[in-house]
Amino acid sequence: MQTSVTPTHCPYCALQCGMNLTSVPDSSNDGNGGGVVEVTERADFPVNRGALCGKGRTAPALLSSGVRLTAPLIRSDGALRPATWDEALDRIADGLSRTRTEHGPDACGVFGGGGLTNEKAYTLGKFARVVLGTSQIDYNGRFCMSSAAAGGIRAFGLDRGMPFPLEDIPKTGCVILVGSNLAETMPPALRYLTELRDNGGKLIVIDPRRTRTAEQADLHLAPRPGTDLALALGLLHLVVAEGRTDEAYIQERTSGWEEARAAAMAHWPEYVERITGVSVPELRETVRMFCEPESAMVLTARGPEQQSKGTDTVGAWINLCLATGRPGRPNSGYGCLTGQGNGQGGREHGQKADQLPGYRKLDDPAARRHVAEVWGVDPDSLPGPGRSAYELLDAMGTDIHALLLMASNPVVSAPRAAHIEERLRSLDFLAVADVVLSETAELADVVLPVAQWAEETGTTTNLEGRVLLRRQAITPPDGIRSDLHVMHELAARLGVEKGFPTDPEEVFEELRRASAGGPADYSGITYRRLAEENGVFWPCPATPPTAGTEEAPHTVVPDATTTNRTGAGEAHPGTPRLFLDRFATPDGRARFVAVNHRPSAEEPDAEYPVLLTTGRVVSQYQSGAQTRRVDELNAAAPGPFVELHPRLAERLGAVEGEPLAIVSRRGRAVAPARITTTIRPDTVFMPFHWPGEGRANTLTNPALDPISRMPEFKTCAVRVERVASVERAG
């Protein structure tokens, strides 16, 4: 038996850490898998340089037949039973076809995931619009990155989570990290913050909890959840008041400053202190640390973004960066830390409600014409923009009667999750494609077992905008097929015989053509380049920019330090660093946007006097559908908990480990108490990885940001009850 080593990438978060998979064929498996697989270090990949977290190290555990789906399932007499692939696909095609006939194409919904490869996300968007003719498609990345995306487009004309590589972080003078716990969500990335401080740079962490990441900071600010917008405005007020603005930069490279400045000046420090709980001396020290170095960055994550004012909150932090002359300068600027494995690429190529491939807008006639030509369809046949993720899920059982869902588990991950579970149960037909029998898949009429990351080839785009090649290392077990195969077979059954290839490279070649000329232009990227160059940063047009010519509004001049790779149609080097010469707006200027603080959608009151915020723990990932099936990870984080301050615990009479009930206007969750001084006394924290009575998203508020349609996961009003006391009273 021959051992093989395949360089590839982790299936989890947006770092997309490089790893090698070493596989030994197993002659005794009778076709039930590719053999024994182990993760080994891949030091040549620059993002993680060989380092992996526990999730990455244990990822092969999910390839075992003992934890995964191994055959299609269909519902019969109320229960799921094994079925053949033809039987399952016929059942799905019949359910979707019947729904279209009885209720129209928009009665069919499609829901995708930020873990799908670029090829799958592209094909899913095409399937929805060409085969089903429905506008009702969105994905769970709406719950992750949408506010940062909207804020970035509004200010810079372009959304790429990080407009510079991670390697620039240790070279800057100061980083303000807002609402991110990298030490637990992306452990290999923590080294960049450590190197920053080793180089003499300063780290400011903003989080209501003193997390493992906050412990690394030179300054930790613990604002009240939902007040990040006021905090950013207060800092900008002080920047202006102390004469720390970069007037030359503002005049040369921005617009809208007067209005943004006027809005910020209404947020004087004492007012902001009352709102946020961050003291005026802390505000002043933050401004000093951020403004004194020649270079500085603000990096945001879900904390400020998952709010009903998330777009404006991101905008306020961008305004702070612009006023101090940071974006578009070396080792400086604003960036967003994307969460899901392909959260960046997933929102670029068409599975989002309002987008076409290449990050084109669905309501743009020129974009429709371009993509329709690639697809070989009439532009007028393409439906318009549909509902955002929560709105789509909320419409199930009323306007939407059938749903095809891939790589998502909204029963655990969606806000107001118990309500979404009811909506799923009310559907006439639900089909789910996944690698495990998730809590959502358990509700389906048909469940399809699909191939995993190590069993197929495809591309992802990491948080830096670096397009990467995941390579197939092993053969999937008998009975497992790829998502591309699923869409090919369903398209054929629904009358579209061509246009849905099963070969991922063939799909990527079509994606290149569809994205050409768009904001997220992949047309100069090939599988060969990805393999040879350890990834390529977009935008990467098929031809390099010509010296002395006018760049299109979305085109960004590539980094001059990047080595040019030549080849037929592949001469553009990619763009590691955006905005060095101009922003992606029609006039090349970044735009200030005047924003003002406003309360969260739900503030504490006498009945619900405490704030709830949610997040992740290091050993689990997203809805936990996969990580909860890995013994090592489950042993490290076996279940939910409620984190609360000793003062709140004393007031309740709660003790460590005792079950507490957290009650909101939407539901009730029960989990053991974890008492700690690292959280604010007015706030409780729950991780959201678990179903059942500890399901945190039963409590969360689906109030939506008016621009991004992001739900307000990060703050809602709750009350905390001792379960024993409630039971005695009953």
XYZ file of C-alpha atoms in Angstrom:
730
model
C 0.000 0.000 0.000
C 1.292 3.422 -1.005
C 1.120 6.422 1.316
C 0.182 9.724 -0.320
C 0.570 13.289 0.949
C -1.806 15.967 -0.320
C -1.370 19.684 0.438
C -4.765 21.225 1.160
C -6.665 23.466 3.598
C -8.666 23.114 6.792
C -12.470 22.798 6.366
C -13.343 25.190 9.199
C -12.821 28.945 9.651
C -11.859 31.686 7.201
C -8.149 31.420 7.932
C -8.269 28.316 5.703
C -5.051 27.107 7.316
C -2.746 25.063 5.170
C -2.314 21.406 6.105
C -1.036 18.205 4.577
C -3.241 15.127 4.508
C -1.370 11.862 4.706
C -3.503 8.925 3.632
C -2.869 5.214 3.688
C -5.254 3.143 1.545
C -7.217 0.536 3.488
C -7.774 -2.589 1.435
C -10.299 -3.889 3.939
C -12.751 -1.001 3.704
C -14.806 -2.561 0.890
C -15.310 0.777 -0.809
C -16.385 2.562 2.330
C -13.728 5.260 2.264
C -10.259 6.189 1.156
C -8.326 4.749 4.081
C -6.666 6.195 7.153
C -6.101 9.952 6.996
C -3.872 12.028 9.252
C -3.204 15.761 9.354
C 0.448 16.784 9.219
C 2.133 20.174 9.238
C 2.307 22.285 6.093
C 4.773 25.007 6.955
C 4.929 26.532 3.465
C 1.479 28.120 3.649
C 1.985 31.705 4.850
C -1.248 32.210 6.787
C -0.707 29.648 9.558
C 2.887 28.545 8.854
C 2.103 25.015 9.997
C 0.139 25.878 13.144
C -3.323 24.348 13.573
C -6.000 24.489 16.242
C -7.697 21.428 17.677
C -10.494 21.585 15.129
C -8.060 21.437 12.223
C -6.015 18.621 13.756
C -9.098 16.471 14.326
C -10.905 17.266 11.065
C -10.314 13.764 9.593
C -12.486 12.272 12.355
C -15.520 13.419 10.366
C -14.494 11.256 7.426
C -15.404 8.172 9.437
C -18.558 6.309 8.488
C -19.480 6.201 12.159
C -20.278 9.932 12.351
C -21.397 10.832 8.834
C -24.272 10.159 6.516
C -23.562 7.185 4.273
C -26.744 6.832 2.198
C -29.660 8.998 1.058
C -32.645 9.125 3.403
C -36.288 9.762 2.579
C -39.209 10.252 4.913
C -41.701 7.417 4.910
C -44.526 7.008 7.437
C -43.054 9.872 9.463
C -39.534 8.447 9.717
C -36.371 8.709 7.640
C -35.295 5.496 5.928
C -32.402 4.640 3.583
C -33.094 5.047 -0.114
C -31.306 4.851 -3.446
C -29.884 7.966 -5.034
C -32.358 7.807 -7.915
C -35.260 7.501 -5.498
C -34.047 10.444 -3.439
C -33.295 12.709 -6.405
C -36.617 11.870 -8.038
C -38.384 12.762 -4.813
C -36.631 16.149 -4.617
C -37.293 16.957 -8.262
C -40.938 16.040 -7.839
C -41.284 18.183 -4.704
C -39.718 21.236 -6.346
C -41.597 20.756 -9.619
C -44.940 20.336 -7.877
C -44.348 23.447 -5.800
C -43.519 25.531 -8.877
C -46.610 24.294 -10.656
C -48.975 24.911 -7.749
C -47.553 28.113 -6.288
C -45.084 29.612 -8.790
C -41.266 29.613 -8.873
C -40.843 31.955 -5.891
C -42.522 29.368 -3.692
C -39.278 27.398 -3.999
C -36.526 28.576 -1.673
C -32.806 27.800 -1.749
C -30.573 28.253 1.292
C -26.806 27.850 1.090
C -23.816 28.019 3.395
C -20.543 29.844 3.893
C -18.751 26.489 3.912
C -19.561 25.725 0.264
C -16.675 26.049 -2.157
C -16.746 28.832 -4.736
C -17.737 26.289 -7.369
C -20.699 25.078 -5.313
C -21.847 28.560 -4.293
C -21.693 29.656 -7.932
C -23.612 26.612 -9.128
C -26.236 26.940 -6.391
C -26.983 30.534 -7.413
C -27.181 29.493 -11.048
C -29.416 26.538 -10.179
C -31.859 28.747 -8.278
C -32.141 31.352 -11.015
C -31.857 29.236 -14.175
C -33.434 25.921 -13.200
C -35.976 26.948 -10.572
C -36.440 30.531 -11.748
C -36.728 31.652 -8.145
C -35.549 34.859 -6.525
C -35.689 33.216 -3.097
C -32.067 32.313 -2.434
C -29.750 33.416 0.335
C -27.192 31.847 2.671
C -26.052 31.721 6.269
C -23.218 34.138 5.566
C -25.892 36.817 5.871
C -25.637 36.072 9.604
C -21.853 36.559 9.545
C -20.435 39.222 7.260
C -23.248 41.265 5.775
C -22.876 44.406 7.904
C -19.141 44.643 7.271
C -19.758 44.027 3.570
C -22.363 46.786 3.394
C -20.159 49.166 5.353
C -17.148 48.449 3.162
C -19.063 48.949 -0.077
C -20.586 52.174 1.217
C -17.206 53.626 2.211
C -14.726 52.099 -0.240
C -16.908 50.896 -3.131
C -15.729 47.330 -2.579
C -16.084 44.608 0.030
C -13.139 42.369 0.636
C -12.991 41.513 4.325
C -9.320 42.369 4.710
C -7.827 44.709 2.096
C -4.341 43.609 3.136
C -2.704 40.293 4.100
C -2.475 39.120 7.688
C 1.296 39.484 7.435
C 0.850 43.283 7.596
C -0.594 43.182 11.127
C 2.731 42.766 12.992
C 4.169 45.675 10.983
C 1.624 48.264 12.104
C 1.879 50.549 15.115
C -1.488 49.843 16.732
C -4.442 47.506 16.214
C -7.914 48.144 17.594
C -9.642 44.752 17.617
C -13.398 45.196 17.976
C -15.638 42.305 19.014
C -13.270 39.469 18.165
C -11.888 36.675 20.321
C -9.205 35.380 17.951
C -7.630 33.221 20.636
C -10.712 30.983 20.558
C -12.238 31.541 17.122
C -9.039 31.522 15.030
C -6.194 30.402 17.336
C -3.438 30.283 14.680
C -4.085 33.982 13.912
C -3.219 35.020 17.456
C 0.465 34.850 16.525
C 0.025 38.009 14.413
C -1.076 39.955 17.479
C 1.765 38.462 19.529
C 4.259 39.475 16.844
C 2.703 42.943 16.741
C 3.461 43.452 20.420
C 6.906 41.867 20.104
C 7.643 44.496 17.441
C 6.614 47.307 19.775
C 3.082 47.779 18.428
C 0.065 48.240 20.675
C -3.080 46.114 20.884
C -6.449 47.473 22.033
C -9.235 44.907 22.429
C -12.881 45.956 22.687
C -15.164 43.283 24.123
C -17.742 43.137 26.948
C -15.831 40.103 28.238
C -12.188 39.837 29.226
C -11.508 36.981 26.836
C -8.290 35.091 26.222
C -7.653 37.591 23.430
C -8.322 40.583 25.680
C -5.759 39.179 28.121
C -3.118 39.827 25.442
C -4.047 43.494 25.049
C -2.235 46.617 26.168
C -5.682 48.117 26.754
C -9.018 46.334 27.141
C -12.271 48.294 26.832
C -15.434 46.523 28.013
C -18.404 48.449 26.596
C -22.002 47.578 27.239
C -23.219 45.242 24.437
C -24.823 47.157 21.599
C -22.912 50.415 22.173
C -19.966 49.970 19.785
C -21.408 52.669 17.513
C -21.382 55.260 20.296
C -17.868 54.194 21.277
C -16.477 54.717 17.764
C -18.212 58.096 17.506
C -16.795 59.161 20.855
C -13.288 58.271 19.733
C -13.722 60.258 16.524
C -14.997 63.222 18.563
C -11.756 63.158 20.555
C -9.640 62.803 17.410
C -11.190 66.017 16.122
C -11.103 67.832 19.464
C -7.444 66.981 20.009
C -6.404 68.004 16.501
C -5.362 64.520 15.435
C -7.112 64.399 12.038
C -5.064 63.983 8.849
C -6.374 66.992 6.942
C -4.254 66.456 3.839
C -5.443 62.863 3.467
C -9.067 63.877 4.080
C -8.871 66.538 1.369
C -7.044 64.400 -1.186
C -8.656 60.977 -0.754
C -12.129 61.293 0.818
C -15.534 62.941 0.552
C -18.342 63.596 3.050
C -16.110 64.638 5.946
C -18.029 67.716 7.069
C -21.241 65.774 7.683
C -19.450 62.884 9.414
C -17.495 65.266 11.617
C -20.660 67.117 12.654
C -22.309 63.829 13.627
C -19.290 62.744 15.676
C -19.091 66.070 17.523
C -22.546 65.382 18.990
C -20.995 62.437 20.886
C -18.863 64.135 23.532
C -16.788 61.907 25.828
C -18.938 62.138 28.986
C -22.053 61.293 26.966
C -20.305 58.284 25.432
C -19.099 57.167 28.862
C -22.707 57.109 30.100
C -23.829 55.048 27.106
C -20.958 52.583 26.907
C -19.556 52.359 30.412
C -16.073 53.068 29.019
C -14.467 55.861 31.024
C -13.284 59.135 29.524
C -9.631 58.428 30.461
C -9.884 55.093 28.625
C -11.317 56.858 25.577
C -8.482 59.382 25.585
C -5.843 56.676 25.990
C -7.332 54.751 23.076
C -7.097 57.813 20.844
C -3.512 58.453 21.902
C -2.424 54.863 21.257
C -4.180 54.748 17.880
C -3.079 58.133 16.557
C 0.547 58.416 17.650
C 2.045 55.673 15.420
C 2.582 56.305 11.726
C 0.427 53.278 10.898
C -2.601 51.701 12.590
C -5.508 49.360 11.890
C -9.060 48.706 13.038
C -10.220 45.091 12.693
C -13.857 44.241 13.398
C -15.664 40.929 13.805
C -19.119 39.791 14.771
C -19.350 41.885 17.956
C -20.058 45.236 16.276
C -21.476 43.693 13.106
C -24.241 41.401 14.417
C -26.428 44.303 15.462
C -29.520 45.959 14.045
C -27.260 48.968 13.439
C -24.254 46.919 12.330
C -23.687 48.719 9.024
C -23.603 52.126 10.718
C -21.359 50.720 13.454
C -18.863 49.458 10.887
C -19.189 52.820 9.163
C -18.261 54.645 12.366
C -15.072 52.599 12.746
C -14.226 53.224 9.092
C -14.785 56.960 9.672
C -12.237 56.810 12.506
C -9.731 55.198 10.143
C -10.389 57.703 7.362
C -10.161 60.739 9.635
C -6.705 59.609 10.756
C -5.514 58.820 7.221
C -5.205 55.036 7.542
C -6.965 53.213 4.639
C -4.944 52.779 1.459
C -1.627 53.328 3.213
C 1.015 50.677 4.016
C 0.291 48.529 7.071
C -2.822 50.561 7.860
C -6.573 50.689 7.369
C -9.823 48.951 8.172
C -10.399 45.211 7.876
C -13.058 42.688 8.796
C -12.256 39.220 10.102
C -14.499 36.909 8.089
C -15.784 33.950 10.110
C -16.889 31.003 7.957
C -14.511 28.934 5.874
C -15.675 30.418 2.561
C -17.666 33.303 3.956
C -15.775 35.665 1.635
C -16.081 33.673 -1.582
C -19.563 32.517 -0.658
C -20.915 36.048 -0.917
C -19.119 36.866 -4.159
C -20.536 34.427 -6.664
C -24.293 34.360 -6.518
C -25.809 32.521 -3.557
C -26.692 35.834 -1.906
C -30.178 37.215 -2.548
C -29.080 40.332 -4.427
C -25.926 39.216 -6.216
C -24.606 37.620 -9.354
C -21.124 36.109 -9.802
C -18.164 38.447 -9.503
C -19.928 40.403 -6.765
C -22.183 41.966 -9.383
C -25.537 43.407 -8.359
C -28.559 41.457 -9.520
C -30.510 44.622 -10.331
C -27.747 46.011 -12.583
C -28.827 45.564 -16.253
C -25.221 45.339 -17.474
C -24.413 42.681 -14.888
C -27.500 40.684 -15.861
C -26.529 40.833 -19.538
C -22.965 39.698 -18.871
C -23.874 36.743 -16.654
C -26.840 35.738 -18.818
C -24.537 35.542 -21.823
C -22.161 33.229 -19.928
C -25.125 31.118 -18.845
C -26.738 31.112 -22.287
C -30.070 32.509 -21.108
C -32.167 35.616 -21.721
C -31.311 38.355 -19.178
C -35.015 38.998 -18.713
C -35.458 35.416 -17.531
C -33.317 36.019 -14.451
C -35.418 36.837 -11.381
C -34.721 39.959 -9.356
C -33.402 40.223 -5.800
C -35.108 38.038 -3.204
C -35.452 37.923 0.567
C -32.490 38.017 2.926
C -31.678 34.917 4.980
C -33.868 35.470 8.036
C -36.723 36.858 5.961
C -36.529 33.833 3.662
C -36.616 31.423 6.600
C -39.436 33.362 8.252
C -41.505 33.060 5.057
C -41.378 29.246 5.038
C -44.788 27.643 5.171
C -46.536 30.817 3.964
C -44.942 32.249 0.809
C -42.249 29.587 0.513
C -43.533 26.019 0.362
C -40.424 24.025 -0.589
C -36.791 24.494 0.391
C -33.517 23.061 -0.897
C -30.882 23.571 1.802
C -27.157 22.906 1.515
C -24.464 23.082 4.217
C -26.383 24.981 6.878
C -28.128 24.179 10.157
C -30.565 27.040 10.921
C -32.381 25.045 13.605
C -29.367 25.881 15.795
C -27.757 28.874 14.082
C -30.647 31.154 13.117
C -31.937 33.881 15.441
C -35.237 33.096 17.162
C -34.323 29.505 16.391
C -37.399 27.821 17.869
C -39.574 29.890 15.551
C -37.408 28.954 12.560
C -37.722 25.291 13.527
C -41.523 25.707 13.465
C -41.288 27.342 10.038
C -39.190 24.452 8.712
C -41.728 21.968 10.015
C -44.494 23.866 8.215
C -42.957 23.422 4.758
C -44.648 21.187 2.240
C -41.238 19.863 1.247
C -37.692 20.126 2.636
C -34.538 18.645 1.100
C -31.156 18.875 2.828
C -27.691 18.037 1.511
C -25.086 17.669 4.246
C -22.264 15.482 5.521
C -23.958 14.706 8.854
C -27.536 14.333 10.067
C -27.823 17.817 11.533
C -30.781 19.016 13.594
C -32.146 20.621 10.415
C -31.597 17.484 8.332
C -33.613 15.505 10.881
C -36.681 17.515 9.797
C -36.224 16.912 6.066
C -38.283 14.875 3.624
C -35.081 13.930 1.793
C -31.502 13.973 3.076
C -28.560 13.607 0.697
C -25.107 12.484 1.933
C -22.481 14.591 0.170
C -18.706 14.520 -0.122
C -16.477 16.364 2.322
C -13.500 18.687 2.010
C -10.872 15.924 1.765
C -12.887 13.941 -0.782
C -13.205 16.539 -3.541
C -11.360 19.438 -5.130
C -12.545 23.031 -5.088
C -11.599 26.605 -4.275
C -12.274 28.800 -1.273
C -11.443 32.440 -0.559
C -10.022 33.186 2.851
C -10.454 36.262 5.035
C -7.616 38.070 3.210
C -9.265 37.671 -0.209
C -6.735 34.960 -1.073
C -8.289 32.368 -3.414
C -7.073 28.873 -2.474
C -7.178 25.370 -3.900
C -8.453 22.557 -1.697
C -7.300 19.291 -3.225
C -8.939 15.898 -3.101
C -6.901 13.575 -0.922
C -9.076 10.463 -0.737
C -11.960 8.855 -2.567
C -15.369 9.307 -0.933
C -17.118 6.164 0.285
C -19.575 4.332 -1.924
C -22.956 6.037 -1.773
C -21.510 9.532 -1.358
C -21.747 12.095 -4.146
C -20.707 15.721 -4.499
C -23.009 18.732 -4.260
C -22.137 19.470 -7.894
C -23.419 16.019 -8.832
C -26.626 16.700 -6.892
C -27.291 19.931 -8.772
C -26.401 18.332 -12.120
C -28.868 15.504 -11.558
C -31.633 17.764 -10.253
C -31.208 20.198 -13.141
C -31.544 17.335 -15.625
C -34.672 16.048 -13.900
C -36.136 19.546 -13.988
C -35.540 19.959 -17.706
C -32.113 21.630 -17.917
C -29.780 19.065 -19.454
C -26.702 21.257 -19.915
C -24.842 23.890 -17.960
C -24.312 22.068 -14.665
C -21.034 20.146 -14.913
C -19.834 17.919 -12.098
C -16.120 18.616 -12.586
C -15.107 21.462 -10.232
C -12.372 22.809 -12.503
C -14.851 23.037 -15.374
C -17.187 24.973 -13.087
C -14.342 27.263 -12.035
C -13.502 28.015 -15.662
C -17.085 29.177 -16.164
C -16.938 31.161 -12.909
C -13.851 32.948 -14.274
C -15.821 34.095 -17.312
C -18.849 35.076 -15.253
C -16.754 37.116 -12.806
C -14.673 38.869 -15.491
C -14.941 42.628 -15.159
C -16.848 42.431 -11.883
C -15.662 43.785 -8.538
C -14.535 40.282 -7.496
C -12.767 39.455 -10.744
C -11.316 35.916 -10.761
C -10.774 35.729 -14.524
C -6.969 35.666 -14.256
C -6.947 32.835 -11.706
C -6.526 29.190 -12.669
C -6.166 25.960 -10.729
C -2.554 25.801 -11.937
C -1.757 29.228 -10.511
C -3.444 28.427 -7.217
C -1.348 25.285 -6.856
C 1.920 26.993 -7.826
C 1.475 30.269 -5.931
C -0.181 29.134 -2.693
C -3.236 31.157 -3.616
C -3.951 34.356 -5.556
C -5.552 37.533 -4.207
C -8.536 38.952 -6.057
C -9.225 41.104 -7.984
C -7.154 39.326 -10.581
C -8.318 40.147 -14.121
C -7.223 38.039 -17.060
C -4.893 40.820 -18.244
C -2.696 43.177 -16.238
C -3.498 46.881 -15.896
C -1.905 48.882 -18.679
C 0.381 51.719 -17.635
C -1.003 55.153 -18.419
C -4.606 54.033 -18.950
C -7.674 54.924 -16.905
C -8.664 52.093 -14.573
C -12.327 51.079 -14.383
C -14.025 52.185 -11.121
C -13.788 48.723 -9.564
C -10.248 47.990 -10.688
C -7.504 48.236 -8.081
C -3.861 48.692 -8.985
C -1.932 45.579 -7.894
C 0.700 45.670 -5.214
C 3.987 46.606 -6.819
C 5.844 44.136 -4.591
C 3.962 41.161 -5.991
C 5.893 38.977 -8.403
C 4.246 38.896 -11.811
C 3.418 35.443 -13.154
C 3.196 35.247 -16.899
C 1.166 32.864 -18.964
C -1.636 32.875 -21.490
C -4.362 35.035 -20.026
C -2.727 34.921 -16.583
C -0.438 37.956 -16.462
C -2.133 39.873 -13.643
C -0.320 39.252 -10.334
C -3.380 39.495 -8.108
C -3.974 42.222 -5.531
C -2.806 41.540 -1.977
C -3.239 45.201 -0.970
C -6.203 47.251 -2.088
C -6.689 51.004 -2.397
C -3.011 52.015 -2.504
C -3.699 54.508 -5.307
C -7.462 54.905 -5.358
C -10.603 53.528 -3.798
C -13.125 51.501 -5.798
C -15.611 54.368 -6.064
C -16.402 56.254 -9.295
C -14.234 59.214 -8.240
C -11.589 57.115 -6.497
C -12.305 58.717 -3.112
C -13.376 56.939 0.062
C -16.700 58.137 1.436
C -17.348 59.213 4.987
C -20.911 58.408 6.042
C -22.522 60.478 8.793
C -23.917 58.112 11.442
C -25.412 58.630 14.887
C -25.766 56.366 17.897
C -29.140 54.766 18.466
C -30.223 52.164 21.012
C -30.339 48.472 20.267
C -33.635 47.104 19.014
C -34.299 45.695 22.488
C -33.058 47.397 25.646
C -33.319 45.998 29.209
C -36.398 46.840 31.269
C -37.982 45.763 34.544
C -39.125 42.409 33.139
C -35.926 41.638 31.208
C -33.195 43.562 33.074
C -30.009 41.857 31.805
C -28.230 41.875 28.443
C -27.391 38.613 26.643
C -24.519 38.352 24.207
C -23.490 35.186 22.374
C -20.348 33.761 20.804
C -18.107 30.764 20.311
C -15.706 28.577 22.274
C -12.426 27.233 20.999
C -13.397 23.556 20.660
C -16.663 24.011 18.781
C -17.577 25.598 15.466
C -20.744 27.375 14.320
C -23.848 25.216 14.968
C -21.616 22.369 16.170
C -23.150 19.909 13.719
C -19.683 18.605 12.878
C -17.510 19.417 15.894
C -20.002 17.913 18.362
C -19.328 14.588 16.634
C -15.566 14.670 17.305
C -14.800 13.017 20.646
C -11.740 15.114 21.474
C -13.557 18.387 20.794
C -16.690 17.317 22.587
C -14.693 16.324 25.661
C -13.142 19.799 25.767
C -16.498 21.585 25.389
C -19.303 19.114 26.126
C -22.198 21.522 26.449
C -23.568 25.034 26.826
C -23.105 27.303 29.812
C -24.136 30.717 31.084
C -21.335 33.077 31.983
C -22.220 35.718 34.596
C -20.501 38.086 36.983
C -20.277 37.274 40.733
C -22.391 40.328 41.567
C -25.233 39.125 39.387
C -24.813 35.588 40.735
C -24.987 36.879 44.317
C -28.135 38.834 43.563
C -29.746 35.689 42.141
C -28.328 33.319 44.750
C -26.763 31.315 41.929
C -23.778 29.023 42.443
C -21.177 27.602 40.072
C -22.529 24.737 37.958
C -26.156 25.235 38.976
C -28.605 25.294 36.045
C -29.875 28.756 35.184
C -32.761 29.652 32.913
C -32.202 32.556 30.527
C -35.534 33.920 29.326
C -36.150 36.413 26.518
C -39.303 37.533 24.733
C -38.726 34.704 22.253
C -38.002 31.705 24.442
C -36.106 30.040 27.247
C -32.739 28.265 27.458
C -31.222 26.387 30.394
C -27.510 25.844 31.026
C -25.087 25.569 33.970
C -23.757 28.745 35.563
C -20.152 29.722 35.016
C -19.331 32.550 37.425
C -16.441 34.828 36.451
C -15.188 38.358 36.912
C -14.275 38.553 33.220
C -17.754 39.691 32.163
C -19.699 42.863 32.866
C -22.167 42.638 35.799
C -25.056 43.720 33.543
C -24.365 41.051 30.908
C -24.550 37.275 30.499
C -22.855 35.262 27.774
C -23.856 31.973 26.121
C -22.104 30.052 23.332
C -24.464 29.095 20.516
C -23.152 25.684 19.362
C -25.733 23.397 20.988
C -29.345 22.375 20.330
C -31.870 21.325 22.965
C -32.657 23.230 26.102
C -29.335 25.061 25.981
C -29.948 26.462 22.484
C -28.818 30.081 22.841
C -30.376 31.214 19.578
C -33.812 30.421 20.960
C -33.321 33.725 22.780
C -31.701 35.973 20.181
C -33.478 38.825 18.456
C -34.138 38.702 14.675
C -34.355 42.517 14.461
C -32.613 43.330 11.164
C -30.170 45.999 10.127
C -32.033 48.076 7.518
C -29.151 47.924 5.026
C -27.371 44.601 5.522
C -30.389 42.651 6.872
C -28.112 41.278 9.584
C -30.003 40.014 12.665
C -29.112 41.381 16.095
C -27.415 38.288 17.528
C -25.079 40.186 19.833
C -27.515 41.830 22.212
C -31.004 41.277 23.551
C -32.824 41.740 26.849
C -33.228 38.698 29.114
C -33.917 37.740 32.691
C -31.962 35.109 34.586
C -33.683 32.621 36.879
C -32.457 29.839 39.099
C -34.117 26.709 37.769
C -34.438 25.168 41.235
C -36.179 28.290 42.549
C -38.597 28.348 39.634
C -39.427 24.663 40.095
C -40.033 25.111 43.833
C -42.277 28.078 43.156
C -44.224 25.987 40.658
